[in-house]
């Protein structure tokens, strides 16, 4: 399985996605993870980026709405209660990364939320940034 994380430079949400992926990919020798920075709309169109970050699983964005258009804006993901988060939920990522024989459809829809420059401000402006605290199974 090939995973590609597409993002604009300095996207504040990539670190959270990377943290979740690090937990999920332990022992997964079948997964190849790459990161690509996207700097303009033409490149976003070519690469299939629907906001930053976008995660492609074997070339497909499992979280994109069917009518999503390419974007270099900040991307937020709805959870199962409709709240917007900085990355897909741990459960949604787990489903998206299931081996092909066990895969289920993605949990739907990341939304672009403004331009890339405003992405960091959007996340900083919310004292309790969406997506924090959902980094996977609890230990202890």
Short mmCIF file of C-alpha atoms in Angstrom, two decimals:
data_model
loop_
_atom_site.label_atom_id
_atom_site.label_comp_id
_atom_site.label_asym_id
_atom_site.label_seq_id
_atom_site.Cartn_x
_atom_site.Cartn_y
_atom_site.Cartn_z
CA UNK A 1 0.00 0.00 0.00
CA UNK A 2 1.30 3.45 -0.90
CA UNK A 3 0.42 6.36 1.41
CA UNK A 4 1.17 9.89 0.30
CA UNK A 5 0.55 12.86 2.59
CA UNK A 6 0.11 16.05 0.58
CA UNK A 7 0.39 19.38 2.37
CA UNK A 8 1.14 23.04 1.96
CA UNK A 9 4.41 24.24 3.51
CA UNK A 10 4.19 24.69 7.30
CA UNK A 11 0.74 23.09 7.57
CA UNK A 12 0.09 22.83 11.32
CA UNK A 13 -2.13 19.76 10.90
CA UNK A 14 0.45 17.44 9.37
CA UNK A 15 2.11 16.73 12.73
CA UNK A 16 -1.14 15.37 14.18
CA UNK A 17 -1.78 13.20 11.12
CA UNK A 18 1.83 11.93 11.24
CA UNK A 19 1.45 11.07 14.93
CA UNK A 20 -1.67 9.04 14.23
CA UNK A 21 -0.08 7.32 11.23
CA UNK A 22 3.02 6.42 13.28
CA UNK A 23 0.77 4.57 15.73
CA UNK A 24 -1.26 2.86 13.01
CA UNK A 25 1.70 1.79 10.89
CA UNK A 26 3.64 -0.05 13.60
CA UNK A 27 4.42 -3.47 12.15
CA UNK A 28 2.89 -2.64 8.75
CA UNK A 29 5.67 -3.61 6.34
CA UNK A 30 3.16 -3.45 3.48
CA UNK A 31 2.85 0.35 3.71
CA UNK A 32 5.16 2.86 2.05
CA UNK A 33 4.72 6.42 3.45
CA UNK A 34 5.78 9.54 1.55
CA UNK A 35 5.22 13.28 2.02
CA UNK A 36 4.92 15.86 -0.76
CA UNK A 37 4.65 19.61 -0.39
CA UNK A 38 2.18 21.34 -2.67
CA UNK A 39 2.82 24.98 -3.50
CA UNK A 40 0.14 25.99 -6.01
CA UNK A 41 -3.29 25.08 -7.32
CA UNK A 42 -1.96 23.52 -10.54
CA UNK A 43 0.18 21.12 -8.51
CA UNK A 44 -2.77 20.42 -6.16
CA UNK A 45 -4.85 19.52 -9.20
CA UNK A 46 -2.18 17.19 -10.60
CA UNK A 47 -1.53 15.48 -7.25
CA UNK A 48 -5.15 15.23 -6.09
CA UNK A 49 -4.93 17.48 -3.03
CA UNK A 50 -8.28 18.56 -1.56
CA UNK A 51 -6.85 20.78 1.17
CA UNK A 52 -3.94 20.37 3.54
CA UNK A 53 -3.35 17.74 4.67
CA UNK A 54 -4.61 15.22 2.13
CA UNK A 55 -3.76 11.55 2.54
CA UNK A 56 -3.80 9.42 -0.60
CA UNK A 57 -4.10 5.65 -0.21
CA UNK A 58 -2.85 4.03 -3.41
CA UNK A 59 -3.61 7.28 -5.24
CA UNK A 60 -7.11 7.79 -3.83
CA UNK A 61 -8.27 10.25 -1.17
CA UNK A 62 -10.55 8.14 1.05
CA UNK A 63 -11.86 11.23 2.86
CA UNK A 64 -12.76 13.44 -0.12
CA UNK A 65 -16.34 14.41 -0.79
CA UNK A 66 -17.42 13.27 -4.27
CA UNK A 67 -17.68 16.90 -5.43
CA UNK A 68 -14.41 18.03 -3.81
CA UNK A 69 -12.22 20.27 -5.93
CA UNK A 70 -8.45 20.65 -5.69
CA UNK A 71 -7.38 23.14 -3.06
CA UNK A 72 -4.30 24.55 -1.34
CA UNK A 73 -6.35 25.58 1.69
CA UNK A 74 -6.49 24.24 5.22
CA UNK A 75 -8.51 21.04 5.45
CA UNK A 76 -10.72 19.94 8.30
CA UNK A 77 -12.38 16.55 8.71
CA UNK A 78 -15.80 15.82 10.22
CA UNK A 79 -15.94 13.23 12.98
CA UNK A 80 -18.85 10.86 13.57
CA UNK A 81 -20.72 13.63 15.42
CA UNK A 82 -20.15 16.22 12.68
CA UNK A 83 -17.52 18.20 14.59
CA UNK A 84 -14.61 19.44 12.51
CA UNK A 85 -11.16 18.10 13.33
CA UNK A 86 -7.61 18.80 12.19
CA UNK A 87 -7.17 15.24 10.90
CA UNK A 88 -9.34 12.20 10.29
CA UNK A 89 -10.36 10.37 13.45
CA UNK A 90 -8.29 7.41 14.54
CA UNK A 91 -11.20 5.10 13.64
CA UNK A 92 -11.54 6.63 10.16
CA UNK A 93 -7.79 6.29 9.54
CA UNK A 94 -7.88 2.68 10.73
CA UNK A 95 -10.66 1.91 8.25
CA UNK A 96 -8.86 3.71 5.41
CA UNK A 97 -5.65 1.77 6.07
CA UNK A 98 -7.25 -1.66 6.36
CA UNK A 99 -5.77 -4.17 3.93
CA UNK A 100 -7.62 -4.11 0.60
CA UNK A 101 -9.46 -7.35 1.36
CA UNK A 102 -10.90 -5.87 4.58
CA UNK A 103 -11.23 -2.23 3.54
CA UNK A 104 -14.46 -0.37 4.02
CA UNK A 105 -15.39 2.95 2.44
CA UNK A 106 -13.82 6.04 4.00
CA UNK A 107 -15.63 8.09 6.57
CA UNK A 108 -16.28 10.89 4.09
CA UNK A 109 -15.46 14.37 3.66
CA UNK A 110 -12.64 16.65 4.47
CA UNK A 111 -13.51 20.27 3.93
CA UNK A 112 -11.21 23.02 2.78
CA UNK A 113 -11.31 25.94 5.17
CA UNK A 114 -9.73 28.99 3.58
CA UNK A 115 -6.36 29.71 2.07
CA UNK A 116 -3.09 28.10 3.09
CA UNK A 117 -1.85 31.22 4.89
CA UNK A 118 -4.98 31.27 7.00
CA UNK A 119 -4.70 27.62 7.97
CA UNK A 120 -2.35 28.18 10.90
CA UNK A 121 -4.44 31.10 12.11
CA UNK A 122 -7.58 28.98 11.96
CA UNK A 123 -6.02 26.30 14.12
CA UNK A 124 -4.40 28.77 16.55
CA UNK A 125 -7.60 30.80 16.82
CA UNK A 126 -9.48 27.90 18.37
CA UNK A 127 -8.20 27.40 21.91
CA UNK A 128 -9.16 23.74 21.78
CA UNK A 129 -8.01 22.80 18.32
CA UNK A 130 -10.20 20.23 16.64
CA UNK A 131 -8.62 16.83 16.49
CA UNK A 132 -6.48 17.14 19.59
CA UNK A 133 -6.69 14.28 21.98
CA UNK A 134 -7.58 11.63 19.40
CA UNK A 135 -4.22 10.07 18.77
CA UNK A 136 -5.31 6.49 19.04
CA UNK A 137 -5.74 3.85 21.67
CA UNK A 138 -5.14 4.89 25.23
CA UNK A 139 -2.29 3.25 27.11
CA UNK A 140 -2.01 2.67 30.80
#
